[in-house]
Coordinates of C-alpha atoms and ligand atoms in Angstrom, one line a residue:
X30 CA -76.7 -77.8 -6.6
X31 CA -77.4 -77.3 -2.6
X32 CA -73.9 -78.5 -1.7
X33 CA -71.7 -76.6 -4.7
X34 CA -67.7 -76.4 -4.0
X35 CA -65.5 -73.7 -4.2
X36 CA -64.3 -75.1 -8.5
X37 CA -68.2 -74.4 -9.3
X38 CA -68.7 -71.4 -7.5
X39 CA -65.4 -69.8 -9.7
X40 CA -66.7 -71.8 -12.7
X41 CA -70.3 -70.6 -12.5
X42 CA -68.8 -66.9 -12.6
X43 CA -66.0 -67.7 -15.2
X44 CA -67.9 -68.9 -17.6
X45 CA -70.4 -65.6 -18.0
X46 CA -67.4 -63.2 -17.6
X47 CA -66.0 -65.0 -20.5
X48 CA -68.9 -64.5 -22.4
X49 CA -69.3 -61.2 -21.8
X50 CA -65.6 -60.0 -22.2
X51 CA -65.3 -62.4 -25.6
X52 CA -68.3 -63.0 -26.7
X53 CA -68.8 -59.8 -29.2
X54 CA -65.9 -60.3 -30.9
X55 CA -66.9 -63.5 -31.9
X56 CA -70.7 -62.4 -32.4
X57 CA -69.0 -59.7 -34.6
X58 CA -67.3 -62.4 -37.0
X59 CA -68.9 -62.4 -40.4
X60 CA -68.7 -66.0 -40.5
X61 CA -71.1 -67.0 -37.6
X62 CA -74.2 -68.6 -38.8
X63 CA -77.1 -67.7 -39.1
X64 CA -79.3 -71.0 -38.6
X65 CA -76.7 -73.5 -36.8
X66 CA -75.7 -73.5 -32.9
X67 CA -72.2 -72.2 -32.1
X68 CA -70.9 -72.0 -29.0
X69 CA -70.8 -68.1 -27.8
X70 CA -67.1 -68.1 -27.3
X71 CA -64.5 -70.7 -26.9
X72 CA -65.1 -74.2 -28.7
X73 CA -68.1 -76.6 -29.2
X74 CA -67.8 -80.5 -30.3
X75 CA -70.5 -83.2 -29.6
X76 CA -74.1 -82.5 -29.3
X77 CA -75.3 -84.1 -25.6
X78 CA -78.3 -84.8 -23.8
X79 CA -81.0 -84.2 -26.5
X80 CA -84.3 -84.4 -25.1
X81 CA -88.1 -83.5 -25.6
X82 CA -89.1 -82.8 -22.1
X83 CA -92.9 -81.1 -22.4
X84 CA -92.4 -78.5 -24.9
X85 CA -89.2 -78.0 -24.4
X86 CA -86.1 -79.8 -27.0
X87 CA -83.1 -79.2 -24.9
X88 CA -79.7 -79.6 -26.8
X89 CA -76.6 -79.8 -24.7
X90 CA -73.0 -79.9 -26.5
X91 CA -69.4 -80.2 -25.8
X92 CA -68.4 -76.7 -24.8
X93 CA -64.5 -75.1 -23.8
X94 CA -65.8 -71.6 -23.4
X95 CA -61.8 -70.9 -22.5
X96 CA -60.1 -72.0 -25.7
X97 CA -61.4 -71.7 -29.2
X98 CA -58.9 -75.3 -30.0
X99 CA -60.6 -77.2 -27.3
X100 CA -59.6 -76.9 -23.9
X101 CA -61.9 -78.7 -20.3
X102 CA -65.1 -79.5 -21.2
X103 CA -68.5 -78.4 -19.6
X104 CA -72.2 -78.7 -21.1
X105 CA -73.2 -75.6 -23.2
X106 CA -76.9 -75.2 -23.2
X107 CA -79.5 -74.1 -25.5
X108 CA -83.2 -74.7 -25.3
X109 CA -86.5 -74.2 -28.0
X110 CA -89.9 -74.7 -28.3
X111 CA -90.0 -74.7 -31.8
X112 CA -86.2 -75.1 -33.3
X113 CA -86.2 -71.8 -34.4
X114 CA -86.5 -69.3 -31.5
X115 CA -83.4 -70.6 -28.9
X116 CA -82.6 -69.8 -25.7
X117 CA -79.2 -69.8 -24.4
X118 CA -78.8 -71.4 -20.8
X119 CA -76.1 -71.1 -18.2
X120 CA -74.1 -73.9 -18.5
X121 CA -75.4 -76.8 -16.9
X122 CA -72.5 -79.3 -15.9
X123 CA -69.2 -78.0 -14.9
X124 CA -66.3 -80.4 -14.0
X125 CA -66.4 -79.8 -10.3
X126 CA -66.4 -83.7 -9.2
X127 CA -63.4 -85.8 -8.7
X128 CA -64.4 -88.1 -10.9
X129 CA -64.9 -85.4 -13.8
X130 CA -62.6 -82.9 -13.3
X131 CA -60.7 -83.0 -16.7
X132 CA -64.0 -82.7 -18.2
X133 CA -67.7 -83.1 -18.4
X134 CA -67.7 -85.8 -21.6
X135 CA -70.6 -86.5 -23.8
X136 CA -73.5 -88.3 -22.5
X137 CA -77.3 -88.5 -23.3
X138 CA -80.5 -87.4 -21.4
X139 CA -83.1 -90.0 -20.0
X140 CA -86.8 -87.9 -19.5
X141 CA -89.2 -89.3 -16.8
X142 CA -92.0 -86.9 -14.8
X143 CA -90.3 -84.0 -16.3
X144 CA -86.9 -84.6 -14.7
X145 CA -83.7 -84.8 -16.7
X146 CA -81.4 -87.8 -15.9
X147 CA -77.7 -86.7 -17.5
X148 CA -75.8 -89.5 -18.2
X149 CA -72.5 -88.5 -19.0
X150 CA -68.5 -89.5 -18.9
X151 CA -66.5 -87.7 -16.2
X152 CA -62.7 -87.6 -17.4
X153 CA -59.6 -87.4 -15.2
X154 CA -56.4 -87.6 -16.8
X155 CA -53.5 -88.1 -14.3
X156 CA -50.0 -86.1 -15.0
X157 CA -47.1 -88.5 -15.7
X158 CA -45.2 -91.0 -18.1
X159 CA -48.7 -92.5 -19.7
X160 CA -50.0 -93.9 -22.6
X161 CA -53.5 -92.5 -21.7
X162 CA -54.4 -95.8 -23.6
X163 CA -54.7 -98.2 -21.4
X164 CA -53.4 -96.2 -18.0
X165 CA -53.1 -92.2 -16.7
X166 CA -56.0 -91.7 -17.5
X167 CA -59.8 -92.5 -16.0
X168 CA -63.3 -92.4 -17.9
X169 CA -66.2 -92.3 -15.1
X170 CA -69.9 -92.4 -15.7
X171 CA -71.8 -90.2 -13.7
X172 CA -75.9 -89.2 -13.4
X173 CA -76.7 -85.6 -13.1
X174 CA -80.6 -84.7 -12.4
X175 CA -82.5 -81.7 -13.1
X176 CA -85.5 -80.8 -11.9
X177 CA -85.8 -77.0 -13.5
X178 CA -84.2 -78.1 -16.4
X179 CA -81.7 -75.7 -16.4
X180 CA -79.9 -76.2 -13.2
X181 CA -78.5 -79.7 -11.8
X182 CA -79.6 -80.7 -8.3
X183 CA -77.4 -83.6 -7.5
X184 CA -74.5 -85.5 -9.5
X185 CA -73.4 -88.8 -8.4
X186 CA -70.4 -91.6 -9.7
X187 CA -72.0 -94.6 -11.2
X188 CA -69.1 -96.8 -12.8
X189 CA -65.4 -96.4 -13.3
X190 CA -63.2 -98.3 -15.3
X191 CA -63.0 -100.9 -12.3
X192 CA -66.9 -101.6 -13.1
X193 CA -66.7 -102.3 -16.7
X194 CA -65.8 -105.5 -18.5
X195 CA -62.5 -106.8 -18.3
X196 CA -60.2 -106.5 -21.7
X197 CA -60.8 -102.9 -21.8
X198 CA -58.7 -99.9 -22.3
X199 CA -59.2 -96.8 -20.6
X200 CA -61.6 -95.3 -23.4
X201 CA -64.5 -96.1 -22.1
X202 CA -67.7 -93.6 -22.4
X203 CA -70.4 -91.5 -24.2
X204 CA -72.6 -93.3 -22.4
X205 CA -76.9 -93.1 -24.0
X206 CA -79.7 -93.9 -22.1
X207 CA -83.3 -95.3 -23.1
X208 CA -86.2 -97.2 -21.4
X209 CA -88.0 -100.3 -22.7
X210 CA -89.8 -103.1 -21.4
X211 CA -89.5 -101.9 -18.1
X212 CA -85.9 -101.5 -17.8
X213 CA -83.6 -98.9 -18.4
X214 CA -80.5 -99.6 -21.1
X215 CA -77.1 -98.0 -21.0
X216 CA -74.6 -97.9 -24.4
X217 CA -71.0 -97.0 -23.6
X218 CA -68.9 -96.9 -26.7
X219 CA -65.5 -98.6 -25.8
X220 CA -61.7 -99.4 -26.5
X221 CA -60.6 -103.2 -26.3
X222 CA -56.7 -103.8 -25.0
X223 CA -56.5 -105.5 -28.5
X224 CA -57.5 -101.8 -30.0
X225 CA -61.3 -103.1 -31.5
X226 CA -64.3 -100.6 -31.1
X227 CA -66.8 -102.2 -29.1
X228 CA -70.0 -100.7 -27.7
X229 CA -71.1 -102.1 -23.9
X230 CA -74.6 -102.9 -22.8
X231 CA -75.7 -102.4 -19.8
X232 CA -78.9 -102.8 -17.9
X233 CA -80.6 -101.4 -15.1
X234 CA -84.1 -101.6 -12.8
X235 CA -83.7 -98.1 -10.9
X236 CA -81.4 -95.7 -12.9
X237 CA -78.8 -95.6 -10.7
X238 CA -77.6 -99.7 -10.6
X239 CA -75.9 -101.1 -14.1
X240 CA -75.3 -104.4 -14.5
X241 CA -73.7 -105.4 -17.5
X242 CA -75.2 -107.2 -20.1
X243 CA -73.4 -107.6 -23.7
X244 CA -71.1 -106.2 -25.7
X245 CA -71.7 -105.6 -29.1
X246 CA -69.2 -105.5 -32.2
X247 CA -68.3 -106.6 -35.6
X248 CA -66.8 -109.9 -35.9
X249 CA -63.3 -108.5 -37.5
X250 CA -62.2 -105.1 -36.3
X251 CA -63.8 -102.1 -37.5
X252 CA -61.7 -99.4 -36.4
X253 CA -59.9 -98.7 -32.9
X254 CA -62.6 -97.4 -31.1
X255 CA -66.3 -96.7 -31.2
X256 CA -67.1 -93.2 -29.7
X257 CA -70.8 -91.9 -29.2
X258 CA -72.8 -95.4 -29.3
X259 CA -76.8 -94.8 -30.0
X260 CA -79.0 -97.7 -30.1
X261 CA -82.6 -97.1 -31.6
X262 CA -85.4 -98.6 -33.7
X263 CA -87.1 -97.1 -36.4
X264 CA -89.9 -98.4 -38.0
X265 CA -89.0 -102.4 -36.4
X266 CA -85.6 -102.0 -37.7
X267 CA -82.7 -101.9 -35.2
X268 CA -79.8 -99.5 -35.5
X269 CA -76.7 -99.3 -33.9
X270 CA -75.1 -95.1 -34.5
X271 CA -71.9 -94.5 -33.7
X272 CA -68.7 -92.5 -34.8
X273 CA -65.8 -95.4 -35.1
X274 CA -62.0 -94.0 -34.6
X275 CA -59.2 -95.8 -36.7
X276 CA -61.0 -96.8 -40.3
X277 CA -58.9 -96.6 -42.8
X278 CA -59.8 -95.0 -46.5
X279 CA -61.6 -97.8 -49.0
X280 CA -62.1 -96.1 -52.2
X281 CA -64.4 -93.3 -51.8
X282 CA -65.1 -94.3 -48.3
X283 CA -63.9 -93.2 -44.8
X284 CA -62.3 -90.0 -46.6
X285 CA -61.9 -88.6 -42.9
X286 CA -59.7 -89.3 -40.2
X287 CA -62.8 -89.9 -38.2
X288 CA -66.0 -91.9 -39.5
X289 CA -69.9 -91.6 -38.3
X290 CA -72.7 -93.9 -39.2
X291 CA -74.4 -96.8 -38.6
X292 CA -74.8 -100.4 -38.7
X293 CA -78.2 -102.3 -39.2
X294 CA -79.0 -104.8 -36.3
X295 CA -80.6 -107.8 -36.1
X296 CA -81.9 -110.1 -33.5
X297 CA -81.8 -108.3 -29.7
X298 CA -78.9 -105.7 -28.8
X299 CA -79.5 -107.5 -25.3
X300 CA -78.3 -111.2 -26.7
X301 CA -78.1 -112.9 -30.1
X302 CA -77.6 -110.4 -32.8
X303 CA -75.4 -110.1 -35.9
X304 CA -74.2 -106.5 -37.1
X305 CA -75.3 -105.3 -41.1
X306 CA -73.2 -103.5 -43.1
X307 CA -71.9 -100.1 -41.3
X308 CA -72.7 -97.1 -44.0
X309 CA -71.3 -93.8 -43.5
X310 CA -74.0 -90.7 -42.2
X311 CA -71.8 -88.0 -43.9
X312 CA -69.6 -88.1 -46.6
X313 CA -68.2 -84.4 -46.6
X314 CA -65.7 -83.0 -44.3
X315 CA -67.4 -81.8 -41.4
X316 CA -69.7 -84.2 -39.1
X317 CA -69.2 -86.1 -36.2
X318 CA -70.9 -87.7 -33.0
X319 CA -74.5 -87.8 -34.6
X320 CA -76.7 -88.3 -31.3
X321 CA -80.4 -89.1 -31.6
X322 CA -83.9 -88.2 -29.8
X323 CA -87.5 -88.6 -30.0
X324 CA -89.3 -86.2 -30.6
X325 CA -93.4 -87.0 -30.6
X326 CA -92.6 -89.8 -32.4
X327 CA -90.2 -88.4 -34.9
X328 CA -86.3 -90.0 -34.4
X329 CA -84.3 -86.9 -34.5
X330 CA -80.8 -86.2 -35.1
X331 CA -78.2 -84.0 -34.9
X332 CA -74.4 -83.8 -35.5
X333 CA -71.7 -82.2 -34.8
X334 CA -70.3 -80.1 -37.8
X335 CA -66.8 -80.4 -37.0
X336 CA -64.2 -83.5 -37.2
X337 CA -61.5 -83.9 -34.5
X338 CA -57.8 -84.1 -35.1
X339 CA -58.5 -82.8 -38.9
X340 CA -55.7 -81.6 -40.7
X341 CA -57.9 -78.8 -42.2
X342 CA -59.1 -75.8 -39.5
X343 CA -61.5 -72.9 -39.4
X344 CA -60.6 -69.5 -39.5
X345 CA -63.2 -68.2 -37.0
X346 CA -60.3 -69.7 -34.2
X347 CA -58.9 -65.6 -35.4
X348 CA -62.1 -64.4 -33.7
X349 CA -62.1 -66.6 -30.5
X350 CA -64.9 -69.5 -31.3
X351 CA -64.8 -72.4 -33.7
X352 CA -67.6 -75.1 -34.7
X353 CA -71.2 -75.4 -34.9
X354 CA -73.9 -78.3 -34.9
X355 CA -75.2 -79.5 -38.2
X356 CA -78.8 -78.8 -39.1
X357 CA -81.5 -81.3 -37.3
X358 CA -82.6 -83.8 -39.3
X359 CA -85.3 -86.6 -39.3
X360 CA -83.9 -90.2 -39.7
X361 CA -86.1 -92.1 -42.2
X362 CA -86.2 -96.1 -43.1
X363 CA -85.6 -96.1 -46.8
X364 CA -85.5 -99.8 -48.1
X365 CA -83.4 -100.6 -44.9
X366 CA -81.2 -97.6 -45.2
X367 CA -81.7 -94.4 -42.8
X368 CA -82.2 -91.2 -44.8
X369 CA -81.5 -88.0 -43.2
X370 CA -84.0 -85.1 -43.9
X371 CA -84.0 -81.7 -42.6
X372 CA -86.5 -80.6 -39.9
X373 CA -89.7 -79.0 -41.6
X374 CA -89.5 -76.2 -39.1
X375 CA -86.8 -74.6 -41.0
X376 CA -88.7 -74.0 -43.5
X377 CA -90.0 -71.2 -41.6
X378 CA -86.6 -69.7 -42.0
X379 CA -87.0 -69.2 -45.7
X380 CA -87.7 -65.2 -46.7
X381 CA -88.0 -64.5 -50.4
X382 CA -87.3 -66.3 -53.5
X383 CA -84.1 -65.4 -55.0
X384 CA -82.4 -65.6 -58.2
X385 CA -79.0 -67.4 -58.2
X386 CA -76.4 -64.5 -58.5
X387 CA -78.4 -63.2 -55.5
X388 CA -77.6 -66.4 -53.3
X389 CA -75.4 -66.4 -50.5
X390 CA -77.4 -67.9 -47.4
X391 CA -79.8 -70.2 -49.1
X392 CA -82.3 -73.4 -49.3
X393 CA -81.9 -74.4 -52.6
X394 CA -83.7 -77.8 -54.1
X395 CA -83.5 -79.1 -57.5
X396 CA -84.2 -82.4 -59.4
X397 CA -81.6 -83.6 -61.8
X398 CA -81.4 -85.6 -65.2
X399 CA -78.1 -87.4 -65.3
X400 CA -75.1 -84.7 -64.7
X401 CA -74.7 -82.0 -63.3
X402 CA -72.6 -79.1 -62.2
X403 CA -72.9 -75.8 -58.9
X404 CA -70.5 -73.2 -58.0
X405 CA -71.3 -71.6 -55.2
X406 CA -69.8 -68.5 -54.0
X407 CA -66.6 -69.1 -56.0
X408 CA -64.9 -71.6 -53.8
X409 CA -67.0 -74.2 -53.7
X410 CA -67.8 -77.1 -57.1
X411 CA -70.0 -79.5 -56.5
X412 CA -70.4 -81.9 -59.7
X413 CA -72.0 -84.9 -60.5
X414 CA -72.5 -87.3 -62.9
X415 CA -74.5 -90.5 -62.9
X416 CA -74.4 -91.6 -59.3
X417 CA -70.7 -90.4 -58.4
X418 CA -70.5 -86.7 -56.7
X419 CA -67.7 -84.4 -55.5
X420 CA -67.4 -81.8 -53.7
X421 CA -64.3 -79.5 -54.0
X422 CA -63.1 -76.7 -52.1
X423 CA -60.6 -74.4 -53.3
X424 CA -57.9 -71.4 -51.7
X425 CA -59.1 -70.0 -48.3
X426 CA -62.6 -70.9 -49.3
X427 CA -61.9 -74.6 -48.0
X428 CA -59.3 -73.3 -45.3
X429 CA -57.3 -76.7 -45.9
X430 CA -60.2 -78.7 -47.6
X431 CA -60.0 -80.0 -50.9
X432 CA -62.4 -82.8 -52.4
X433 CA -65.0 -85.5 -51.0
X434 CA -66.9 -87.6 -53.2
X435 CA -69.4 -90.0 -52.8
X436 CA -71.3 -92.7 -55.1
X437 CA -74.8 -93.9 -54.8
X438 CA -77.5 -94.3 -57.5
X439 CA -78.3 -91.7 -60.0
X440 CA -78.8 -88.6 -58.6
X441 CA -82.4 -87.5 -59.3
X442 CA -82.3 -84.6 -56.6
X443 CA -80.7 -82.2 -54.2
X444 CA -81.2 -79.6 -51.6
X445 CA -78.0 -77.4 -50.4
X446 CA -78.8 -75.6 -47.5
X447 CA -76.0 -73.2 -47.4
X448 CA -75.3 -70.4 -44.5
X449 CA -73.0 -68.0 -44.0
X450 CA -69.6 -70.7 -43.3
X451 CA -71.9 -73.7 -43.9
X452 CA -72.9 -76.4 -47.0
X453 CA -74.9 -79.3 -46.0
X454 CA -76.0 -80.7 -49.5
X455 CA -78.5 -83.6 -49.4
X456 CA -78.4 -86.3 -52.5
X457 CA -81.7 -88.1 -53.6
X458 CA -83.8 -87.2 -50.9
X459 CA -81.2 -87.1 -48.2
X460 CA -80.0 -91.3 -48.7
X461 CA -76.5 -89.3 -49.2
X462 CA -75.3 -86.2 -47.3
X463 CA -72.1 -84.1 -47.9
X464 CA -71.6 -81.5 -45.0
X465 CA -68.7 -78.9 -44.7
X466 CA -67.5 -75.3 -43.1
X467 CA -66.5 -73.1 -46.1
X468 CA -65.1 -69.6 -46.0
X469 CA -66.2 -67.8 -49.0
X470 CA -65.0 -64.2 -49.4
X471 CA -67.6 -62.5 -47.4
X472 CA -68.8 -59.8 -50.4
X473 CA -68.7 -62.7 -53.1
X474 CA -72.1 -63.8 -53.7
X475 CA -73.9 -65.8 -56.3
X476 CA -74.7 -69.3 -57.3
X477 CA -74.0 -70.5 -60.7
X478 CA -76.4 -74.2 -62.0
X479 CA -75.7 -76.6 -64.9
X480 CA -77.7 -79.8 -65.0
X481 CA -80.7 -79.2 -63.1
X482 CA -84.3 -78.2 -63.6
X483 CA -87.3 -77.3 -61.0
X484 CA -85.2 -75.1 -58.9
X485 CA -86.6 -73.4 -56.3
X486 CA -84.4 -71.1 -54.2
X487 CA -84.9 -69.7 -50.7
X488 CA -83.0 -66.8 -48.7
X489 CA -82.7 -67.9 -45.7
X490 CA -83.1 -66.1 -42.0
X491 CA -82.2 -66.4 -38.9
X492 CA -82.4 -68.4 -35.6
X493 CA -83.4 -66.1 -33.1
X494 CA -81.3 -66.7 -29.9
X495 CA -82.0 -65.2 -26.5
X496 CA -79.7 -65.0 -23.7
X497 CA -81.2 -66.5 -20.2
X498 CA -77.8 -66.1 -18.5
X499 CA -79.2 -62.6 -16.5
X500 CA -82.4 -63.8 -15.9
X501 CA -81.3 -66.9 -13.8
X502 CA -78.7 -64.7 -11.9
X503 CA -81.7 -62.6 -11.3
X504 CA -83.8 -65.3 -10.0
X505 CA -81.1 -66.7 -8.0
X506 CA -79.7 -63.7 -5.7
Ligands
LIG610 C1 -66.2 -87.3 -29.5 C2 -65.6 -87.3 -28.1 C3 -66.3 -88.1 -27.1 C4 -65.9 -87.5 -25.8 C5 -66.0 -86.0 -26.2 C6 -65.0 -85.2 -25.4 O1 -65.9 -86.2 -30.3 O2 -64.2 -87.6 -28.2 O3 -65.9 -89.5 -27.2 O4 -66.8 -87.8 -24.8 O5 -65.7 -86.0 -27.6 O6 -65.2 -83.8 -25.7

């Protein structure tokens, strides 16, 4: 930025050193991944601001590059032409504002003439006797633009909590951006005083102005709060994504502290609508704050392979970094429901057919008759039978995780895409997902299959990931 202050001066400089003094330890940790985004030290949550702009996807995330548990919050950045080859920016929003100081919260990118309108939530949390409910603490939204895409040339405070609807608590943000008709739309997921997750509409003619416009919810209370609103259609169907706090466990359901999916909408988000039934994006342990893009027409997503305030962890804290994304996927419409399906690029990825006791970081895809059973790496059981499927996790391999299961209808197939600390296992064409972190013991190798014919089973390489850090210190001095 032309007028940068003293905080983003220190944190421009920090943030590098960090890298640089931390960052092969963690690079040296047999657990990183090998085709996920982590963050190069520190921590990562949310994935932010996806965008297409020109040839460019840029994928921001949640990053505290100071504390492997989660510490102040800036933007990590990556960038790719193709998903595969990556480059890793400097970061490109650093809480250096008043009204984000505590942290750079998650937010979307709007694209327009090849400049990238940040939308995101500043937070400031005040020190003193609060409940950080509904005082002590402030959730702002705020536009960054970049021009360069890598570097922000002016930030600005949109809203506060003054600005949105009455009946509010504090929690008030995440906010996603899109144009139609003419106008621009803002969804801010949201907190009521009477603790009901809500999602806020708002509406704009120049970017910069939001009036608001609706508020959208179920008519009893689904959970406490709605984090990480996205409102899209696909195919003339309406969806509302979002990541409600405060569901409780129904059966099989909600296994999480923390749930992400989606609700079916009809009528406009903008005035008359009614809510369908919410269905769950994930069932395993590990996905959170799905955010989606288009790309050339394709409705991309991508989630967060972690979950907040678990009460499992990740050893890879021992090493100074925790967390990854979840592997991009393409939302389909399936007989109203959203299917997610792995990007065709990484098919790229795949570099010899293996047999199973070979396996350790693999694509594997199989059709099933009835039941079924998969051990993979000796910690983790996935088994099904008719449509019911669990996923267990046993001694260090789960590091605190233990069994999810999920029903659906008859499971006729699967794909596991497994990496080195990763399962992401997609049921009947991706209509069910189970993802986790796992920690197999790092020499055990080896997939054993009961149940399941047409199997064909990929190695898998590498992202390749460059480091742009130098290069724009170069071009700066
Ligand atoms: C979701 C979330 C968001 C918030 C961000 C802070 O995981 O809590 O609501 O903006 O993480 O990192």
């Amino acid at each position: 930025m032309s007028d940068t202050n003293a905080l983003y001066r220190d944190l421009e400089r920090l943030v590098p050193y960090v890298e640089r003094m931390q960052g092969s330890e963690a690079a040296a940790d047999p657990y990183r991944l090998q085709f996920h985004l982590m963050p190069p030290v520190g921590w990562m949550n949310d994935p932010n601001g996806l965008c297409r702009c020109g040839e460019w996807r840029h994928i921001f995330y949640q990053y505290s590059p100071f504390n492997a548990e989660g510490g102040v919050k800036v933007w990590g950045h990556y960038r790719s032409r193709d998903l595969l080859h990556w480059e890793k920016l400097p970061v490109m929003l650093y809480p250096d504002q008043p009204w984000d100081v505590h942290g750079a919260y998650s937010g979307s990118a709007l694209v327009e003439d090849g400049i990238l309108y940040l939308y995101y939530t500043g937070s400031v949390k005040y020190t003193g006797e609060y409940d950080y409910i509904n005082d002590g603490r402030a959730n702002n939204t705020a536009l960054a633009v970049s021009h360069d895409g890598i570097t922000v040339c002016s930030n600005e405070l949109l809203m506060e909590n003054a600005d949105y609807p009455k009946g509010l608590t504090r929690h008030v943000r995440d906010p996603k951006v899109w144009m139609q008709d003419g106008r621009y739309y803002m969804a801010l997921g949201a907190r009521t005083v009477d603790d009901q997750g809500v999602v806020l509409v708002f509406e704009s003619e120049d970017k910069n102005h939001w009036k608001y416009i609706n508020t959208i919810m179920t008519p009893e209370p689904f959970g406490y709060m709605w984090e990480c609103p996205d409102l899209f259609e696909l195919d003339g169907q309406w969806f509302l994504l979002c990541s409600p706090q405060g569901v409780g466990k129904q059966g099989n359901r909600f296994q999480n502290i923390y749930t992400s999916g989606y609700f079916p909408l009809y009528g406009d988000f903008r005035g008359c609508y009614t809510l369908g039934e919410y269905e769950e994006l994930d069932c395993g342990f590990d996905f959170y704050a799905p955010q989606t893009f288009l790309d050339e027409g394709r409705r991309l997503v991508l989630g967060w392979m972690g979950m907040p305030d678990a009460e499992y962890g990740n050893p890879t804290v021992q090493n100074g970094w925790q967390h990854c994304t979840a592997s991009l996927c393409e939302l389909k419409l399936d007989g109203g429901k959203l299917l997610r399906v792995p990007v065709p690029e990484l098919d790229a990825l795949h570099r010899r057919k293996i047999d199973p006791e070979q396996a350790k970081v693999f694509d594997l895809s199989c059709m099933s008759a009835g039941a079924g059973k998969i051990v993979i790496r000796e910690c983790a059981v996935l088994e099904w039978e008719n449509g019911k499927i669990s996923l267990s996790l046993s001694g260090n391999g789960g590091a605190g995780r233990t069994v999810r299961c999920s029903e659906t209808d008859a499971i006729k197939d699967l794909r596991i895409l497994a990496d080195t600390s990763s399962l992401e296992i997609f049921v009947n064409g991706g209509s069910r997902v189970l993802s986790t972190r796992y920690y197999p013991k790092h020499e055990t190798c080896g997939i054993t299959l009961a149940g399941i014919e047409e199997i064909s089973l990929w190695e898998m390489g590498a992202f390749e990931i460059s480091d742009m850090q130098h290069c724009c210190f170069a071009k700066k001095s």
